[in-house]
XYZ file of C-alpha atoms in Angstrom:
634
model
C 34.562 1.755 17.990
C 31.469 3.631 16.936
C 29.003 1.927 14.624
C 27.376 3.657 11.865
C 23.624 2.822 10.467
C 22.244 4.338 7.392
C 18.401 4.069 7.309
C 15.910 4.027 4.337
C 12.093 4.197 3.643
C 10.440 2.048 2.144
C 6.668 2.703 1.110
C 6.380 -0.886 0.116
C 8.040 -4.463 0.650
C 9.888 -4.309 -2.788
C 11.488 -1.513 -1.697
C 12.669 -2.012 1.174
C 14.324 -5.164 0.043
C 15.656 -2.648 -2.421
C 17.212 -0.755 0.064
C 18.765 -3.165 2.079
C 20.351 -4.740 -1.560
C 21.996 -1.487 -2.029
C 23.294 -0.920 1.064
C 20.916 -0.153 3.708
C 21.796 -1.002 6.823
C 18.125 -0.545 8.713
C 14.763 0.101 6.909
C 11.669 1.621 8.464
C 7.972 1.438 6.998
C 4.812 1.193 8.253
C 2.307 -1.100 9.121
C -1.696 -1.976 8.636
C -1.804 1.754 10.565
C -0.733 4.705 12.453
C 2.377 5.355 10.591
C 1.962 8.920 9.760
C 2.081 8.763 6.070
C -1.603 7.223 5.427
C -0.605 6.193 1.712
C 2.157 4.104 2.916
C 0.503 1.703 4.960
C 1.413 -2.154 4.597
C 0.555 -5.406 5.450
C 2.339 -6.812 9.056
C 3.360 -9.735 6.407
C 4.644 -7.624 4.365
C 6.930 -6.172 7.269
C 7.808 -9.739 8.003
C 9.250 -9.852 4.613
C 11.825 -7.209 4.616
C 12.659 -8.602 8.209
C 13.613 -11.809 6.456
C 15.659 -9.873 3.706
C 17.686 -7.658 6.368
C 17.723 -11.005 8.559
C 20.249 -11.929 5.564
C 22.974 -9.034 6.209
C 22.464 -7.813 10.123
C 20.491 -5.300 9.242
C 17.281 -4.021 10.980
C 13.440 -3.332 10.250
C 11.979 -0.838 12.123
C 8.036 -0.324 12.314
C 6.885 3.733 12.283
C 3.293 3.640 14.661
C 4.010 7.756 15.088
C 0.512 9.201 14.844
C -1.259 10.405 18.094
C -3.372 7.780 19.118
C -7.555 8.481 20.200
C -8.432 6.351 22.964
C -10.557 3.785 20.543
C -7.502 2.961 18.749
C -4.694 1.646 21.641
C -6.376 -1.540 21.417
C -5.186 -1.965 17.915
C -2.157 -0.370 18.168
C -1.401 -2.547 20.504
C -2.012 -5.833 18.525
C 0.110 -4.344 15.821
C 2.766 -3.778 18.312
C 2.504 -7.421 19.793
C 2.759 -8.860 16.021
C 5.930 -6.578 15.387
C 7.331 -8.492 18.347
C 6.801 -11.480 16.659
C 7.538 -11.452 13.217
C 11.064 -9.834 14.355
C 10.517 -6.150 13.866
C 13.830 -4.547 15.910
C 12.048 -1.255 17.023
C 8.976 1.079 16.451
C 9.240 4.754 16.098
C 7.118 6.391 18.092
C 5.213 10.026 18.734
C 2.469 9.387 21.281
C 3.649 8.561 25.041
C 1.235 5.514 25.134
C 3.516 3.578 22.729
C 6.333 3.085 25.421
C 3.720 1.393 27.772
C 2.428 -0.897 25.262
C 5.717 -1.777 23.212
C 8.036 -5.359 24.349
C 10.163 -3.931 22.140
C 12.746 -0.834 22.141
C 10.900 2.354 21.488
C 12.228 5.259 19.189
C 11.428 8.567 19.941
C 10.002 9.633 16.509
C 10.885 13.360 14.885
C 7.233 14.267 15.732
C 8.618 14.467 19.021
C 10.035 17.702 18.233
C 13.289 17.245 19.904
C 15.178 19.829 19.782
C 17.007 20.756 23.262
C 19.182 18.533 25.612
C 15.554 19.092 28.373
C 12.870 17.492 26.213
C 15.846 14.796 25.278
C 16.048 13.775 28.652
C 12.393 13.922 29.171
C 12.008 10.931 26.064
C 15.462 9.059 27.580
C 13.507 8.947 30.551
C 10.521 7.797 29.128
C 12.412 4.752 28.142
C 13.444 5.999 24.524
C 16.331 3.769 23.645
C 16.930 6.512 20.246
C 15.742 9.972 19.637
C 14.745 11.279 16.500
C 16.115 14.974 16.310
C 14.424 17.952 14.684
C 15.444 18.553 11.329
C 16.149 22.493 11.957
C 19.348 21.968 14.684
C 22.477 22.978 14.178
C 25.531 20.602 14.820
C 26.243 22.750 18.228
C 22.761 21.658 19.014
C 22.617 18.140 18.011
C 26.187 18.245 20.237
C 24.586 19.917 23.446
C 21.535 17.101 23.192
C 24.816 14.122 23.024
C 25.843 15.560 26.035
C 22.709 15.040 27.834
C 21.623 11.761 27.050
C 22.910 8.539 26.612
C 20.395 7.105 24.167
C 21.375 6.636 20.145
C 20.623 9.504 17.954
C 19.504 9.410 14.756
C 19.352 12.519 12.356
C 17.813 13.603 8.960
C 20.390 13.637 5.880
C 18.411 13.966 2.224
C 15.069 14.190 1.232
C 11.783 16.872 1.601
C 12.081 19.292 4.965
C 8.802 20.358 6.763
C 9.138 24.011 6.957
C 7.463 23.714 10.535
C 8.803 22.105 13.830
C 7.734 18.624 13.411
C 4.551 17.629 15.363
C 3.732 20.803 15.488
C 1.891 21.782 12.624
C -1.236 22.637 12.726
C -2.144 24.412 9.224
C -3.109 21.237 7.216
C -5.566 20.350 10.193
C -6.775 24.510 10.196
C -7.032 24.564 6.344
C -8.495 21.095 5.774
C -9.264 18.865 8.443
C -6.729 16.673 7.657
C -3.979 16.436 10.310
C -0.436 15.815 9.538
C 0.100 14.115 12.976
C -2.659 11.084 11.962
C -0.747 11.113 8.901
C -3.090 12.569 5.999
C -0.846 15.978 5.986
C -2.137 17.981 3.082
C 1.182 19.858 2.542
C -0.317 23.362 3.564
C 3.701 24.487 2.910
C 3.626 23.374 -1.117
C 0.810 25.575 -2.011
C 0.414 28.768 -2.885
C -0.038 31.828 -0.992
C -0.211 36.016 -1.770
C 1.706 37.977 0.784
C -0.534 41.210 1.992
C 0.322 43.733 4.116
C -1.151 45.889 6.796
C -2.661 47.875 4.347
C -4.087 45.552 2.401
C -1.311 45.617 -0.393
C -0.277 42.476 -1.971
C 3.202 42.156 -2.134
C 4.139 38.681 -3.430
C 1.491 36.968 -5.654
C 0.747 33.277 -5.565
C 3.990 32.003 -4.523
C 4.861 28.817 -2.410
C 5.768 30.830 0.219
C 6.091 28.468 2.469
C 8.126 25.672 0.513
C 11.662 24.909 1.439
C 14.425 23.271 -1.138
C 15.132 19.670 -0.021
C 18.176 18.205 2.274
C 21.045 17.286 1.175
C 23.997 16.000 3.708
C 25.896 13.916 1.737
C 29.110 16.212 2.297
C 28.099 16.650 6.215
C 28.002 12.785 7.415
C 31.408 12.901 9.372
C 30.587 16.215 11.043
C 27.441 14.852 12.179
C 29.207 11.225 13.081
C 31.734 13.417 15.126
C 28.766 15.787 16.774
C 27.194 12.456 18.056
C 24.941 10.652 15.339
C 25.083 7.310 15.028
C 22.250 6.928 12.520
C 21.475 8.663 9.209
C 18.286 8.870 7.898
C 16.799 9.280 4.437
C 12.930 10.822 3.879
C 10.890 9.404 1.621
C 8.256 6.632 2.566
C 6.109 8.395 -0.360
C 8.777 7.875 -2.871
C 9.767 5.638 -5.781
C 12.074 2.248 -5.974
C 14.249 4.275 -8.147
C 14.597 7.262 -5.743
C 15.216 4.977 -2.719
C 18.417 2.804 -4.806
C 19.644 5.853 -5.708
C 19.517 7.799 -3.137
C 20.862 4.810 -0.496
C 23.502 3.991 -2.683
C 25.025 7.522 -2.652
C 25.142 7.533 0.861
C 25.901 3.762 1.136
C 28.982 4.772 -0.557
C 29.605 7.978 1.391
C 29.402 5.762 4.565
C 32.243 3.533 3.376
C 34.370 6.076 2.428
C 33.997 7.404 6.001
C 34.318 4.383 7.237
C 37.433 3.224 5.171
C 39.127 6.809 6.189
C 38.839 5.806 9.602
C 38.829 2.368 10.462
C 39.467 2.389 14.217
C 36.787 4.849 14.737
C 33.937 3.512 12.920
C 32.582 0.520 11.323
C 29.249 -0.342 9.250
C 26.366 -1.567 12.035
C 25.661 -4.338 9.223
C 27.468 -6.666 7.268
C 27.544 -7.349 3.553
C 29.926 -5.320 0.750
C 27.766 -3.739 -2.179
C 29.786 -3.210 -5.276
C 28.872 -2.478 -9.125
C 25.448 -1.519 -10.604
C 24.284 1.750 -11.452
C 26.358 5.156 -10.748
C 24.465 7.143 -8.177
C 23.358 10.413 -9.309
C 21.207 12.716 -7.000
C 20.731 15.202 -9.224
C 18.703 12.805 -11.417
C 15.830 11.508 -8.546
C 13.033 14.100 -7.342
C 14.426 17.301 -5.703
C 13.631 21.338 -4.958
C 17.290 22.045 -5.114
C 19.523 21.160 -2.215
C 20.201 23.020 1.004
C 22.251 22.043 4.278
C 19.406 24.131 6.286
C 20.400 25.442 9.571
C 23.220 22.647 9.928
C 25.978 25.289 10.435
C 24.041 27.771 12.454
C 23.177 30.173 10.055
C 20.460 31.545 7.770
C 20.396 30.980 4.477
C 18.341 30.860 1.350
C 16.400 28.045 1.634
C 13.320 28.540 0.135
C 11.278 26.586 -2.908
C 8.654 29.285 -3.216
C 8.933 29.252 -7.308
C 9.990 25.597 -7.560
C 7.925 23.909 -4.833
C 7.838 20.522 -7.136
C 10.617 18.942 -8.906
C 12.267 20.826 -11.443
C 15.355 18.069 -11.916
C 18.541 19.004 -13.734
C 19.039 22.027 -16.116
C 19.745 20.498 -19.608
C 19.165 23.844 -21.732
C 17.226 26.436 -23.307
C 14.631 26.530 -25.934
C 15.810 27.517 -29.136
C 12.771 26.845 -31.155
C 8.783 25.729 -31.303
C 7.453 24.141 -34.566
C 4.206 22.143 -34.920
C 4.492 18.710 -37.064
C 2.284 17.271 -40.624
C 0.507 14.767 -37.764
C 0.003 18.168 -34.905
C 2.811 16.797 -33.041
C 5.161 19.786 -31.252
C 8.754 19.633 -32.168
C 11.040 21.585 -29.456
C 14.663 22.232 -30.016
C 16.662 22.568 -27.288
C 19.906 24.710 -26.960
C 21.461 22.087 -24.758
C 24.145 23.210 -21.664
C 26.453 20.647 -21.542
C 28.321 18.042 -24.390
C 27.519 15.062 -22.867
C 23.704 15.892 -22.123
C 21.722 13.483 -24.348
C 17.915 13.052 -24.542
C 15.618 9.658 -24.403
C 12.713 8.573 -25.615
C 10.524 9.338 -22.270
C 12.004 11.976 -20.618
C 10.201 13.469 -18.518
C 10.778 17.965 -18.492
C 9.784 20.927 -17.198
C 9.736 25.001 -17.105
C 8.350 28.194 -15.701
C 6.173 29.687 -18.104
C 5.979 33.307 -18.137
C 3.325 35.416 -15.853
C 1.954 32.092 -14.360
C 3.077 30.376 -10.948
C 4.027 27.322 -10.515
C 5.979 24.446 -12.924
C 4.769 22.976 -15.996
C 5.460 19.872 -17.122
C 5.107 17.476 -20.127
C 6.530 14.062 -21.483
C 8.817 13.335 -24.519
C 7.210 11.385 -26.351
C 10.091 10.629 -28.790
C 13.882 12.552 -28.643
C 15.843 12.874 -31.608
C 19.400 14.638 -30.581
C 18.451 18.479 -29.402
C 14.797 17.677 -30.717
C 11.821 16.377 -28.653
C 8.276 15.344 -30.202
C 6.077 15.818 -27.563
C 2.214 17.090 -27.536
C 1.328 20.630 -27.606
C 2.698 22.186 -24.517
C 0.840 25.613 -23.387
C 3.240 28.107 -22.197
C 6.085 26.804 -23.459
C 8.068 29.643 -25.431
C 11.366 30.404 -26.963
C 14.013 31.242 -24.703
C 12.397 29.096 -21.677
C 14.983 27.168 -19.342
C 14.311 23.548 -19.426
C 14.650 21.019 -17.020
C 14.855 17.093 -16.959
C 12.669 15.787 -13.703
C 12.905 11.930 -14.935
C 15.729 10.713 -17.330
C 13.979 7.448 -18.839
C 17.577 6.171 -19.235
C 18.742 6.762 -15.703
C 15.265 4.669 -14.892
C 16.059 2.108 -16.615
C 19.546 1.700 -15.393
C 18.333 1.850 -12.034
C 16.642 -1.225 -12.381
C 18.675 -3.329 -14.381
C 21.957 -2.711 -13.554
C 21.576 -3.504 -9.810
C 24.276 -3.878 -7.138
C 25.523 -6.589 -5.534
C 25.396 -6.839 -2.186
C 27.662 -9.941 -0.643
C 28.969 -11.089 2.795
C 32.448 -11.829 3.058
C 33.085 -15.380 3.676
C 36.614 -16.743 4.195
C 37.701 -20.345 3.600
C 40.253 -22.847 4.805
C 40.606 -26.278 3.420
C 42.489 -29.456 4.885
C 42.721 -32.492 2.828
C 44.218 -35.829 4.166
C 44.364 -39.359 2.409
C 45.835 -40.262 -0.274
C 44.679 -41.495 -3.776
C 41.215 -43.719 -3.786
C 40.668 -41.972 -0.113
C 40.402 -39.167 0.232
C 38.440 -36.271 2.793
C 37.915 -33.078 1.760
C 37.191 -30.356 4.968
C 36.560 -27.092 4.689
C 35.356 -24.342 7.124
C 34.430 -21.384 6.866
C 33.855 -18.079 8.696
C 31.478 -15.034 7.608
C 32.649 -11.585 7.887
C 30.108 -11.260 10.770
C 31.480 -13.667 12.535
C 29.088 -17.293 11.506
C 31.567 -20.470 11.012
C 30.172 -23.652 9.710
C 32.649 -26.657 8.160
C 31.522 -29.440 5.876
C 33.301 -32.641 4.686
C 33.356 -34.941 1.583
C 35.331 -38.080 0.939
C 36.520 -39.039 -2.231
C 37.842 -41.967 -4.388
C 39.582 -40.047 -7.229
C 42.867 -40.323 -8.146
C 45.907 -38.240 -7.486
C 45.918 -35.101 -9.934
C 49.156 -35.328 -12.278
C 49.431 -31.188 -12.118
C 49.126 -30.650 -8.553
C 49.991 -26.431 -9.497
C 46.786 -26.935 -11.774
C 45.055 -28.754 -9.556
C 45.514 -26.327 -6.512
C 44.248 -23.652 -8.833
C 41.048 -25.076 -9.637
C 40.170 -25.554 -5.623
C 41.024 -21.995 -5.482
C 38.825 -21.009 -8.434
C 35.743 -22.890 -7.681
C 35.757 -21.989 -3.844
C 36.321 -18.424 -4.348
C 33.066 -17.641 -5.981
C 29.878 -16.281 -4.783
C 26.812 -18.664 -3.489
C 23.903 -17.002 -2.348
C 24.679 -13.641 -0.640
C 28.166 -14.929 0.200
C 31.506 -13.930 -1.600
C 33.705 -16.643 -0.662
C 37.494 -16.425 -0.512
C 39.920 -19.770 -0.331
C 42.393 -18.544 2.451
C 44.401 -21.324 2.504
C 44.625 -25.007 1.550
C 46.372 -27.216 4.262
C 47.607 -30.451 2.611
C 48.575 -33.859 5.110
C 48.939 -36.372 2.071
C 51.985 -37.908 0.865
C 54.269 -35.821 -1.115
C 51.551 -32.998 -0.849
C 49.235 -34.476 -3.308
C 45.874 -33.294 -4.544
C 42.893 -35.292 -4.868
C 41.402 -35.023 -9.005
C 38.020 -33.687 -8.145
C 35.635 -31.825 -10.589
C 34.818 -28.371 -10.773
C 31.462 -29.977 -9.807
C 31.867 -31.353 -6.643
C 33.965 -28.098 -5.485
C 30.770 -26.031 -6.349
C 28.786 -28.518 -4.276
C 31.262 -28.262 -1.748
C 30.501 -24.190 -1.427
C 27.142 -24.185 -2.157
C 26.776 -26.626 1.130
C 29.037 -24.234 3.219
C 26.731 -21.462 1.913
C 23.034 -23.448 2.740
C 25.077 -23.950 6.493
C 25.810 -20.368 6.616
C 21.939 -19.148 5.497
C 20.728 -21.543 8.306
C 21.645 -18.767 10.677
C 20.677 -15.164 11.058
C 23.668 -12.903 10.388
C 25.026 -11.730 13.373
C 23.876 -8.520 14.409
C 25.701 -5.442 16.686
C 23.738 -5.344 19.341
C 20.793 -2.507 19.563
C 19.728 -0.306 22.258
C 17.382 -2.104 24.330
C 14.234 -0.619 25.736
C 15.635 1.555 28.044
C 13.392 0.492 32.012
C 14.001 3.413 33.824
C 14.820 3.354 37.464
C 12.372 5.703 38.512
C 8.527 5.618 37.593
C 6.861 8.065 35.856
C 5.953 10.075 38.866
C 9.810 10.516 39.395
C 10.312 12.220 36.284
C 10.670 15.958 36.114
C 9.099 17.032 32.914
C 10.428 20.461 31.501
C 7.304 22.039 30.861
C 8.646 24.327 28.655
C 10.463 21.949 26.158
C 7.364 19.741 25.589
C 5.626 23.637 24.875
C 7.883 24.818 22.902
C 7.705 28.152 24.953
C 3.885 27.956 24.827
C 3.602 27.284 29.117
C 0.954 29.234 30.240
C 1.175 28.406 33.747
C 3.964 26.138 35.685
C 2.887 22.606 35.482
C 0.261 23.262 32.175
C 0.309 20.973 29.267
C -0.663 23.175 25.815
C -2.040 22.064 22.924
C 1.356 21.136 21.768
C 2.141 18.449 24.215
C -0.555 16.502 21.168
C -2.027 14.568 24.301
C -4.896 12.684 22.598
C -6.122 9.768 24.566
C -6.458 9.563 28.239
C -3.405 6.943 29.286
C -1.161 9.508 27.319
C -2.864 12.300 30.141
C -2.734 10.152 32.976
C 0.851 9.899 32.395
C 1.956 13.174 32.433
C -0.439 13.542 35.433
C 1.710 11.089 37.407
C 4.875 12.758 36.265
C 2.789 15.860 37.821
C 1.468 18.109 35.088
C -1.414 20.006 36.789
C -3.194 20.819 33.288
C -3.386 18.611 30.077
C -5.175 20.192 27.248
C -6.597 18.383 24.286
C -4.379 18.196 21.092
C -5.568 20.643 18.335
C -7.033 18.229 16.621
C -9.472 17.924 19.282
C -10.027 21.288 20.366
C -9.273 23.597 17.748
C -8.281 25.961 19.878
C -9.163 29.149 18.647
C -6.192 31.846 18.681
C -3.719 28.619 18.322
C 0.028 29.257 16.874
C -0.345 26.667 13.656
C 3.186 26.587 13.089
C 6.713 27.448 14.002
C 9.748 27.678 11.895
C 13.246 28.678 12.380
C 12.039 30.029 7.836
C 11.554 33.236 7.804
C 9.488 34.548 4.881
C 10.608 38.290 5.537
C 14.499 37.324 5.192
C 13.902 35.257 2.125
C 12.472 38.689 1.026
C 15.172 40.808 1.705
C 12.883 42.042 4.417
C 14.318 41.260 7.796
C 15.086 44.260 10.012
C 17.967 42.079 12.020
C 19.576 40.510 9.462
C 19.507 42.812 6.467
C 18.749 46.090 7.391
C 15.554 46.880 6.279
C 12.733 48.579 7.512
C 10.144 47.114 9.255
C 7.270 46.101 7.077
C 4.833 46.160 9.537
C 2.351 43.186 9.983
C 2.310 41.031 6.886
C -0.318 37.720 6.291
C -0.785 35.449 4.319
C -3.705 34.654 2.147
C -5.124 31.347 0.542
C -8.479 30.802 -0.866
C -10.605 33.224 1.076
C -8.424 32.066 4.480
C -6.187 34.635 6.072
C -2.715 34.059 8.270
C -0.890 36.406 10.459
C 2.864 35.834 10.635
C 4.568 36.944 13.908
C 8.359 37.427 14.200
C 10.027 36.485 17.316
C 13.161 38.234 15.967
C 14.812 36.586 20.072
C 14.858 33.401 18.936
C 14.853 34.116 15.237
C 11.587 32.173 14.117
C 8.455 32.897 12.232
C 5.018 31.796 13.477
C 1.827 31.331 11.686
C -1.820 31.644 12.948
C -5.227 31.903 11.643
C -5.537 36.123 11.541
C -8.813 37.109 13.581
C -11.604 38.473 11.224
């Protein structure tokens, strides 16, 4: 049996208890700091919070600390690392090496890690990484050569935005701005917009988001990637809102049990609970680029954003007309593409206006059938496509029609005695495995329709009590003539709500995790492949680059004693000059129609990209079929 986790973000506390209602089955956020997305930081009481929440169902926090670390800040990463311990946190997803000699608790080998090949896998499964993060960009033969190396969990990306770079190993935000995407203030260098120039100083695309990509979508992929070796499927997003997070986790949620249901002696749910009703999922209807599957099957496709690199949302028609109302209000009526697309009050919509880059968007201020009130929208012309990015209904379904999210519990009664004495015992036994009994006496008398009687027990102790759904399995009777005691509905609800307090006393029985893996060997046993932690950039046999993002001098001294010669200082140290600021299995030429390999086409000769006075070469390393980026020399 192979158990399945689905894991959410959660920016805040309130949603990550949202995630876990709607089906969730781990949750990872950060914490006071260090947890690469700077505008997602939270409280260590707030962690404790969802801890208690996912306490309820089995399922797991875990606690992202996946910035490099400078050498003034161990001492509070470690302090945030000892209260994780505490308050129950079940792991911490990490970049820098330092983490795994600080943490008590099992250590996940973050994406920044750039995993990508079965030798830097072993390297981080021998640093004591009980789960490894894998790149974004593999394919599943890839993600199935790395199973085959290591024994550790691995967990994979399945929806959400896609860094067009390697992850942890981009340096353009930090080149452009100062502000480094591995001490999580990344200034998304790849959303904005760029002229492509040639050699000759020609410009052939003109402020474009050349470097955007559409989001990920897996939803149709989670039982190839369960069979290539995943065990965990993770959702981006820890910038996102409550109502992208429910929606988004209950679409996979659901996808999950339908794997899960199609094979049930293969795979089971790593927590416990059954979510049912609420809203209808819908990922058209949360933020998205458009969808693409990436590099999942091996090949190259079309995958980027460059026009689109915000949310567009769903297509829901064309503008027929533009009139201006007696108060100067805009009245827009649409030509809508599909019958059952209706408009609300709210909506949020947007376009491409003609000979300028980049979306435009405005609000609805009222809708009235194919017409929308609205302010005066620049731009906007007849014959535009129009788009929905937020459906005010679809909001507002999302947070009051929520799911229900309920353990299992199943019941057996045995009542003895006979009229003016009788006991009442029940037990009963959670779907994870928690079994608690209570008893009550009682003086009633015998019930005159003992059919009638029977189904009232059954009614009134197969109802739900806190997070428990409870199901009467059986009533044993030892009284004479079989009897029934005339209780109330009353005391029967008493009756369940005490077996549900007894069950809530205890934590729900989790599947066990991976435990912080203690290697055998010490670190001066471990053969590090150069080469993987470079990413091809080893100068010399036993030299560290840039890339290895060693920023404090415990993270050196421990790839010294695993016997690196040569550590250099992370970019964001250094700056080295000449430096390769990103790599990307994107390739700008073939989204072109440029690429020489692929397509046929001539070469273009050396192309660059230009942003606000700053100027990028773009190499081709048409071997291993990836595009590089570096600052172009003046």
């Amino acid at each position: 049996m192979r158990f399945l986790e689905l894991l959410a973000p959660a920016r805040n506390a309130d949603i990550g208890i949202a995630a876990i209602r709607c089906g969730a089955d781990a949750v990872y956020m950060a914490g006071p700091s260090f947890g690469a997305r700077q505008a997602a930081g939270n409280s260590m009481e707030d962690v404790g919070k969802v801890c208690e929440e996912a306490r309820r169902f089995g399922a797991r926090v875990f606690l992202t600390l996946n910035t490099i670390l400078f050498d003034e800040e161990i001492e509070e990463a470690h302090s945030i690392l000892q209260e994780a311990k505490r308050i129950g946190v079940d792991a911490v997803i990490a970049q820098d090496p330092v983490v795994w000699t600080l943490s008590e608790i099992p250590v996940h080998a973050s994406t920044q890690c750039a995993v990508r090949t079965p030798g830097k896998a072993r390297m981080y499964e021998s640093l004591g990484a009980s789960r490894i993060v894998l790149e974004r960009e593999m394919s599943l033969e890839q993600i199935r050569a790395v199973r085959e190396a290591v024994r550790c969990e691995l967990e994979f990306f399945v929806h959400g935005a896609l860094c067009v770079c390697y992850s942890g190993q981009c340096y353009l935000s930090e080149s452009l701005t100062g502000r480094s995407a591995n001490r999580g203030s990344c200034a998304q260098a790849c959303r904005s917009l760029y002229d492509l120039v040639d050699e000759k100083g020609r410009t052939l695309v003109k402020d474009k988001a050349l470097l955007s990509l559409k989001d990920y979508n897996l939803l149709g992929r989670l039982e190839d990637l369960a069979d290539a070796g995943i065990c965990s499927f993770k959702i981006e997003g820890r910038l996102k809102n409550i109502t992208y997070v429910r929606n988004v986790v209950r679409a996979y949620s659901q996808a999950l049990d339908a794997l899960v249901e199609s094979h049930p002696d293969k795979y089971r749910r790593v927590s416990s609970g059954k979510v049912s009703g609420g809203f209808r999922p819908d990922l058209g209807k949360t933020f998205n680029r458009d969808y693409t599957e990436l590099f999942l099957d091996g090949k190259r496709g079309r995958w980027s954003s460059m026009d689109a690199p915000k949310s567009m949302g769903e297509e829901i028609g064309t503008v027929e007309s533009i009139e201006y109302g007696r108060k100067g209000e805009t009245i827009v009526t649409v030509r809508l593409a599909g019958q059952g697309t209706t408009l609300s009050n709210g909506d949020g919509f947007s376009f491409c206006a003609k000979g300028r880059s980049g979306i435009i968007g405005f609000r609805g201020d009222v809708c009235q059938g194919r017409r929308i009130f609205c302010k005066d929208v620049p731009g906007l012309h007849r014959g535009a496509k129009l788009f929905r990015n937020l459906d005010s209904a679809f909001e507002k379904e999302t947070s009051v029609n929520l799911p229900q999210r309920l353990i299992p519990v199943r019941t057996c009664l045995t009542i003895t005695g006979a009229a003016g004495g009788w006991t009442i015992a029940a037990t009963a036994r959670s779907e994870d495995g928690r079994t608690v009994s209570c008893e009550i006496a009682s003086d009633a008398p015998a019930a005159s329709n003992t059919q009638r009687m029977e189904g009232m027990f059954r009614s009134q102790l197969g109802k739900v009590s806190d997070c428990f759904s409870f199901i009467l399995e059986d009533i044993v009777v030892r009284t004479d003539g079989g009897s029934l005691p005339l209780v109330s509905a009353s005391v029967l609800n008493g009756l369940r709500r005490d077996l549900a307090g007894k069950l809530s006393s205890f934590p729900c029985n989790s599947i066990p995790l991976a435990g912080r893996k203690q290697t055998e060997t010490s670190p001066a046993d471990i053969s590090i492949p150069y080469n993987e932690i470079n990413d091809g950039e080893r100068r010399l046999d036993g030299d560290l680059s840039y890339k290895a993002n060693v920023a404090n001098r415990k993270t050196e001294e421990l790839y010294r004693r695993m016997g690196a010669s040569t550590v250099d200082p992370a970019y964001e140290i250094s700056h080295e000059k000449g430096a390769e600021l990103m790599r990307t299995r994107y390739c700008i030429r073939y989204e072109l129609g440029l690429c020489p390999v692929h397509q046929g086409a001539e070469h273009s000769g050396k192309l660059y990209l230009t942003n606000n006075g700053r100027r990028f070469a773009l190499g081709f390393d048409c071997a291993k079929c990836e595009m590089t980026v570096k600052e172009a020399e003046s």
